[in-house]
Amino acid sequence: MSCQQYCLNLPVASKICFEITPISPGNPNTDMLLFLFHVDGEERPTQLITHTQYQYGERCICQVNLERGSYALVPFTSGCHQRPVEEQEYPVPLVVEESGKTTLTQHCKEALEEIFHRIDLDDNGSVSRTEFDFFQERTSGEICDDDAWKVIQENFELTEEDELTLKGFIDLHIMTAEDPEGGERELWVVMAALGYNHQLQLNQACPFQFMVFTESCETELEIVEMCFVSSVIDPVICQEACAHGTFEKVKDGGEDLKAFSHSIGQLASIVLQNKSPKRVSAQMDCSRSSNMTINRESSVHVIDIEPNSALVGFYLVPQDPKEPYSVSCVICKILS
């Protein structure tokens, strides 16, 4: 999964409090964490400072004292509640003909309204060109060039600050629906990229809200870039698990293949560590876990671990956090 990475700039040393809350109506139980890092000269995350603790039904909050400087904030979800599901063969319609004109169905307009508020990152009720660029990059892989933005300026409703309104955003997609070369097919590209399935259910994305409070100063929070969350957070989970996790038995693992379980609140992870100079494979079986949802399609999974490396084999979260739950993973090295 991909997400924006944020840069926090502190002009003076201060105690800060930050919190994150999922706001996904399709996945009310979604796990969310927020990680705080030191950054290098290019504002890329380096050393982990701290993170929130995932706890179902509660805001995920953390407090920390920070020196003057810049820091990275990276939101994270395990994907346990965003696993791919089998799509129905016929998707719901997005386009309808009314009085001889092509327009959008009410369900499509409602989904676009949710998307509009999601990409309105500063929550001011309109979408700036920078915010629209993140939307374009997510849906088409490209940002909005000057010519494309000029078309928007000339044809769709904008605020006095030259930002796209909700009406303008909806009208833009009505124009897409009317385009013979785009039409409903192009609208589905947008919906899929923003996490909607063929029934217009938001089950492949996790919208969230997070807030940062400072004690001694005002602060600036800016979006740095889109990043693949797993490439940033998985190494941190591996490091914490190997250093502080619970050792798990690996059948035929010997001294080279180690396994560790680790929990952050109600989020559990199973990490495999390969200390040998050769790639090894292992079968992981979490089917005996009780009341747990996993991040993979099957509870039995074969995984390859590169030489002298570690990786996350499974993430697990409670399916019903109000009921007892337990994690059980049987791990067996595959002998070659």
XYZ file of C-alpha atoms in Angstrom:
336
model
C 0.000 0.000 0.000
C 1.164 3.529 -0.688
C 0.649 6.680 1.339
C 1.904 10.214 1.758
C 4.968 10.752 3.886
C 4.842 13.906 6.024
C 7.632 16.169 7.252
C 7.292 17.835 10.661
C 9.403 20.978 11.138
C 10.027 22.163 14.700
C 11.581 25.643 15.056
C 12.412 25.006 18.753
C 12.584 22.006 21.081
C 9.134 20.980 22.252
C 6.989 18.209 23.649
C 4.629 16.985 20.929
C 1.577 14.775 20.894
C 0.405 13.042 17.739
C -2.558 10.784 17.092
C -4.090 8.894 14.176
C -7.601 7.573 13.638
C -8.965 5.507 10.706
C -12.089 7.025 9.165
C -12.928 4.272 6.690
C -16.666 3.479 6.693
C -16.007 0.227 4.847
C -13.440 -1.008 7.379
C -14.345 0.350 10.831
C -11.898 -2.019 12.559
C -8.877 -1.070 10.450
C -5.580 -0.942 12.311
C -3.622 2.308 11.988
C -0.244 3.347 13.372
C 1.839 6.483 12.992
C 5.647 6.197 12.996
C 8.010 9.076 13.811
C 11.537 9.096 12.329
C 14.657 11.178 12.204
C 15.363 12.240 8.595
C 18.432 12.625 6.419
C 19.331 15.650 4.313
C 16.718 14.738 1.713
C 13.959 14.338 4.338
C 13.934 10.543 3.996
C 13.178 8.501 7.147
C 16.254 7.078 8.857
C 16.212 6.170 12.555
C 12.922 5.339 14.287
C 12.089 7.533 17.288
C 8.715 6.196 18.408
C 5.267 5.182 17.208
C 1.670 5.040 18.373
C 0.210 1.852 19.834
C -2.645 0.237 17.913
C -5.667 -0.397 20.125
C -9.073 -1.209 18.665
C -11.771 1.369 19.324
C -9.363 4.002 20.625
C -7.392 6.869 19.191
C -3.746 5.915 18.677
C -1.801 8.537 20.601
C 1.862 9.107 21.437
C 3.808 11.844 23.259
C 7.502 12.579 22.909
C 10.026 15.349 23.564
C 11.821 16.476 20.409
C 14.735 18.795 19.714
C 14.579 21.523 17.093
C 14.707 20.048 13.592
C 12.849 18.094 10.940
C 11.175 14.720 11.370
C 9.233 12.259 9.211
C 5.742 10.987 10.028
C 4.679 7.828 8.182
C 1.134 6.383 8.558
C 0.833 2.598 8.438
C -1.804 -0.106 8.200
C -1.036 -3.807 8.055
C -3.464 -4.541 5.213
C -5.262 -7.224 7.237
C -8.584 -5.525 6.510
C -7.714 -4.639 2.896
C -7.080 -8.104 1.482
C -8.275 -8.602 -2.129
C -11.727 -10.139 -2.392
C -13.382 -11.873 -5.324
C -15.162 -9.289 -7.448
C -18.654 -9.770 -8.794
C -18.666 -10.214 -12.554
C -20.862 -7.180 -13.246
C -19.905 -3.932 -11.496
C -22.525 -1.431 -10.440
C -23.114 1.339 -13.013
C -21.290 4.638 -12.624
C -22.942 6.418 -15.554
C -26.596 6.991 -16.417
C -28.472 8.787 -19.196
C -30.850 11.505 -18.031
C -32.880 13.591 -20.506
C -30.517 12.604 -23.284
C -27.402 13.615 -21.336
C -24.685 11.467 -19.789
C -24.218 11.987 -16.080
C -23.065 10.124 -12.982
C -25.143 7.863 -10.788
C -25.823 9.012 -7.240
C -23.585 6.264 -5.832
C -20.763 7.406 -8.103
C -21.197 11.032 -6.969
C -21.099 9.932 -3.331
C -17.872 7.992 -3.905
C -16.317 10.977 -5.681
C -17.341 13.241 -2.807
C -15.565 10.912 -0.366
C -12.490 10.921 -2.614
C -12.607 14.737 -2.845
C -12.538 15.120 0.947
C -9.768 12.517 1.172
C -7.487 14.390 -1.232
C -8.297 17.737 0.439
C -5.291 17.248 2.675
C -5.456 20.581 4.484
C -9.219 20.146 5.024
C -10.082 23.629 3.729
C -12.980 22.458 1.549
C -11.204 22.746 -1.803
C -8.392 21.005 -3.692
C -5.207 22.867 -4.572
C -3.078 22.065 -7.569
C -0.580 20.286 -5.314
C -3.341 18.165 -3.814
C -4.711 17.454 -7.278
C -1.225 16.346 -8.335
C -1.249 13.673 -5.609
C -4.645 12.537 -6.887
C -3.373 12.411 -10.469
C -0.226 10.562 -9.488
C -2.292 7.977 -7.631
C -4.817 7.428 -10.440
C -2.682 7.833 -13.571
C 0.949 7.788 -12.447
C 1.483 11.347 -13.700
C 1.087 14.807 -12.227
C -1.072 17.527 -13.752
C 0.969 19.593 -16.224
C 0.367 23.301 -16.934
C -1.818 22.672 -19.988
C -4.051 20.232 -18.119
C -4.406 22.609 -15.162
C -5.298 25.435 -17.555
C -8.157 23.296 -18.912
C -9.400 22.864 -15.356
C -9.114 26.604 -14.683
C -11.090 27.469 -17.805
C -13.861 24.867 -17.492
C -14.535 24.034 -13.858
C -15.492 25.892 -10.709
C -12.581 27.196 -8.664
C -12.288 29.269 -5.497
C -10.725 32.737 -5.389
C -7.511 30.985 -4.316
C -7.534 29.021 -7.601
C -8.498 25.730 -5.920
C -10.955 23.186 -7.292
C -14.357 23.024 -5.569
C -16.383 19.882 -4.974
C -18.753 20.917 -7.778
C -15.806 21.419 -10.103
C -14.398 18.013 -9.159
C -17.727 16.276 -9.858
C -18.158 18.176 -13.138
C -14.650 17.130 -14.184
C -15.664 13.488 -13.847
C -18.934 14.097 -15.667
C -16.769 15.315 -18.542
C -14.765 12.080 -18.236
C -18.017 10.097 -18.423
C -19.029 11.968 -21.590
C -15.692 11.316 -23.293
C -16.024 8.451 -25.850
C -12.359 7.544 -25.266
C -12.728 7.489 -21.472
C -16.241 7.080 -20.212
C -17.153 4.600 -17.520
C -13.985 2.575 -18.053
C -11.849 5.578 -17.090
C -14.032 6.271 -14.050
C -13.398 2.715 -12.852
C -9.650 3.353 -13.085
C -10.138 6.219 -10.617
C -12.359 4.174 -8.305
C -10.005 1.185 -8.221
C -6.950 3.367 -7.626
C -8.653 4.953 -4.603
C -9.692 1.642 -3.070
C -13.262 1.012 -4.289
C -14.415 -2.410 -5.453
C -16.954 -3.124 -8.215
C -19.822 -2.623 -5.766
C -18.449 0.814 -4.833
C -17.447 -0.416 -1.401
C -14.325 1.171 0.029
C -12.466 -1.991 1.047
C -9.012 -1.551 -0.508
C -7.985 1.721 1.139
C -7.809 3.131 4.643
C -8.558 6.864 4.876
C -7.363 8.354 8.136
C -7.069 11.562 10.092
C -4.088 12.494 12.184
C -3.282 15.503 14.326
C -0.081 16.908 15.810
C -0.038 19.123 18.907
C 3.012 21.032 20.142
C 3.614 22.509 23.582
C 6.259 25.191 22.986
C 5.796 26.440 19.429
C 3.797 26.443 16.244
C 4.883 23.851 13.737
C 4.739 23.169 10.026
C 3.573 19.881 8.534
C 4.097 19.255 4.845
C 3.716 16.354 2.450
C 7.061 15.197 1.117
C 6.174 12.392 -1.285
C 4.186 9.243 -1.888
C 5.910 6.124 -0.597
C 5.281 2.394 -0.398
C 4.595 2.013 3.296
C 5.958 -1.528 3.567
C 9.360 -0.451 2.233
C 9.658 2.037 5.122
C 7.893 0.268 7.994
C 8.596 -3.454 7.432
C 12.355 -3.051 8.122
C 11.483 -1.263 11.377
C 9.113 -4.066 12.412
C 11.824 -6.617 11.588
C 14.401 -4.742 13.629
C 12.123 -4.442 16.658
C 11.007 -8.077 16.426
C 14.556 -9.438 16.180
C 15.708 -7.247 19.067
C 12.729 -7.404 21.416
C 10.326 -10.061 20.095
C 9.539 -13.551 21.355
C 11.594 -16.354 19.853
C 9.502 -18.864 17.883
C 10.541 -22.410 17.052
C 11.409 -23.207 13.417
C 11.384 -26.884 12.449
C 14.683 -27.800 10.752
C 15.727 -24.151 11.040
C 19.056 -24.884 12.679
C 21.140 -21.863 13.660
C 20.536 -19.962 10.449
C 16.757 -19.494 10.296
C 15.148 -17.712 13.237
C 11.567 -16.580 13.828
C 10.175 -13.946 16.179
C 6.706 -12.791 17.157
C 6.185 -9.175 18.100
C 3.187 -7.048 19.061
C 2.400 -3.358 18.897
C -0.764 -3.123 20.918
C -3.184 -5.501 19.181
C -1.150 -5.700 15.960
C 0.974 -8.863 15.858
C 3.748 -9.708 13.408
C 5.740 -12.861 12.648
C 9.258 -12.106 11.402
C 11.730 -14.540 9.809
C 15.474 -13.894 9.970
C 17.927 -15.666 7.670
C 21.487 -15.528 9.000
C 22.957 -17.753 6.292
C 24.727 -16.635 3.081
C 22.112 -18.464 0.992
C 18.445 -17.868 0.249
C 16.161 -20.128 2.281
C 12.446 -20.950 2.048
C 9.986 -21.650 4.818
C 6.346 -22.603 5.153
C 4.355 -20.566 7.660
C 1.019 -21.861 8.965
C -1.100 -19.467 11.055
C -4.317 -21.477 10.698
C -4.309 -22.394 14.390
C -4.542 -18.754 15.440
C -7.806 -17.942 17.177
C -9.997 -14.970 16.216
C -7.318 -13.358 14.046
C -7.374 -11.724 10.609
C -4.209 -11.909 8.497
C -2.705 -9.786 5.748
C -2.356 -12.627 3.245
C -4.935 -14.506 1.187
C -4.124 -17.824 2.865
C -3.124 -18.662 6.432
C -0.565 -21.125 4.999
C 2.159 -19.337 3.073
C 5.559 -20.240 1.619
C 8.085 -17.443 1.824
C 11.635 -16.899 0.526
C 14.141 -15.067 2.719
C 17.189 -13.538 1.086
C 20.678 -14.135 2.557
C 21.481 -12.230 5.769
C 18.115 -10.515 5.895
C 14.788 -10.484 7.720
C 11.239 -9.970 6.551
C 7.671 -9.907 7.838
C 5.915 -13.188 7.099
C 2.525 -12.299 8.557
C 0.678 -9.436 10.154
C -2.305 -10.398 12.301
C -5.007 -8.365 14.078
C -8.060 -9.505 16.069
C -11.114 -10.229 13.956
C -13.352 -9.366 16.911
C -11.222 -7.433 19.420
C -13.919 -7.746 22.081
C -13.427 -11.521 22.184
C -10.350 -13.520 23.287
C -7.740 -14.005 20.565
C -4.397 -15.739 20.187
C -1.568 -16.034 17.656
C -0.164 -19.423 16.651
C 2.282 -19.921 13.787
C 3.917 -23.231 12.848
C 7.076 -22.578 10.824
C 9.017 -25.202 8.919
C 12.128 -24.694 6.835
C 11.790 -26.182 3.355
C 14.825 -28.352 2.738
C 16.304 -28.244 -0.754
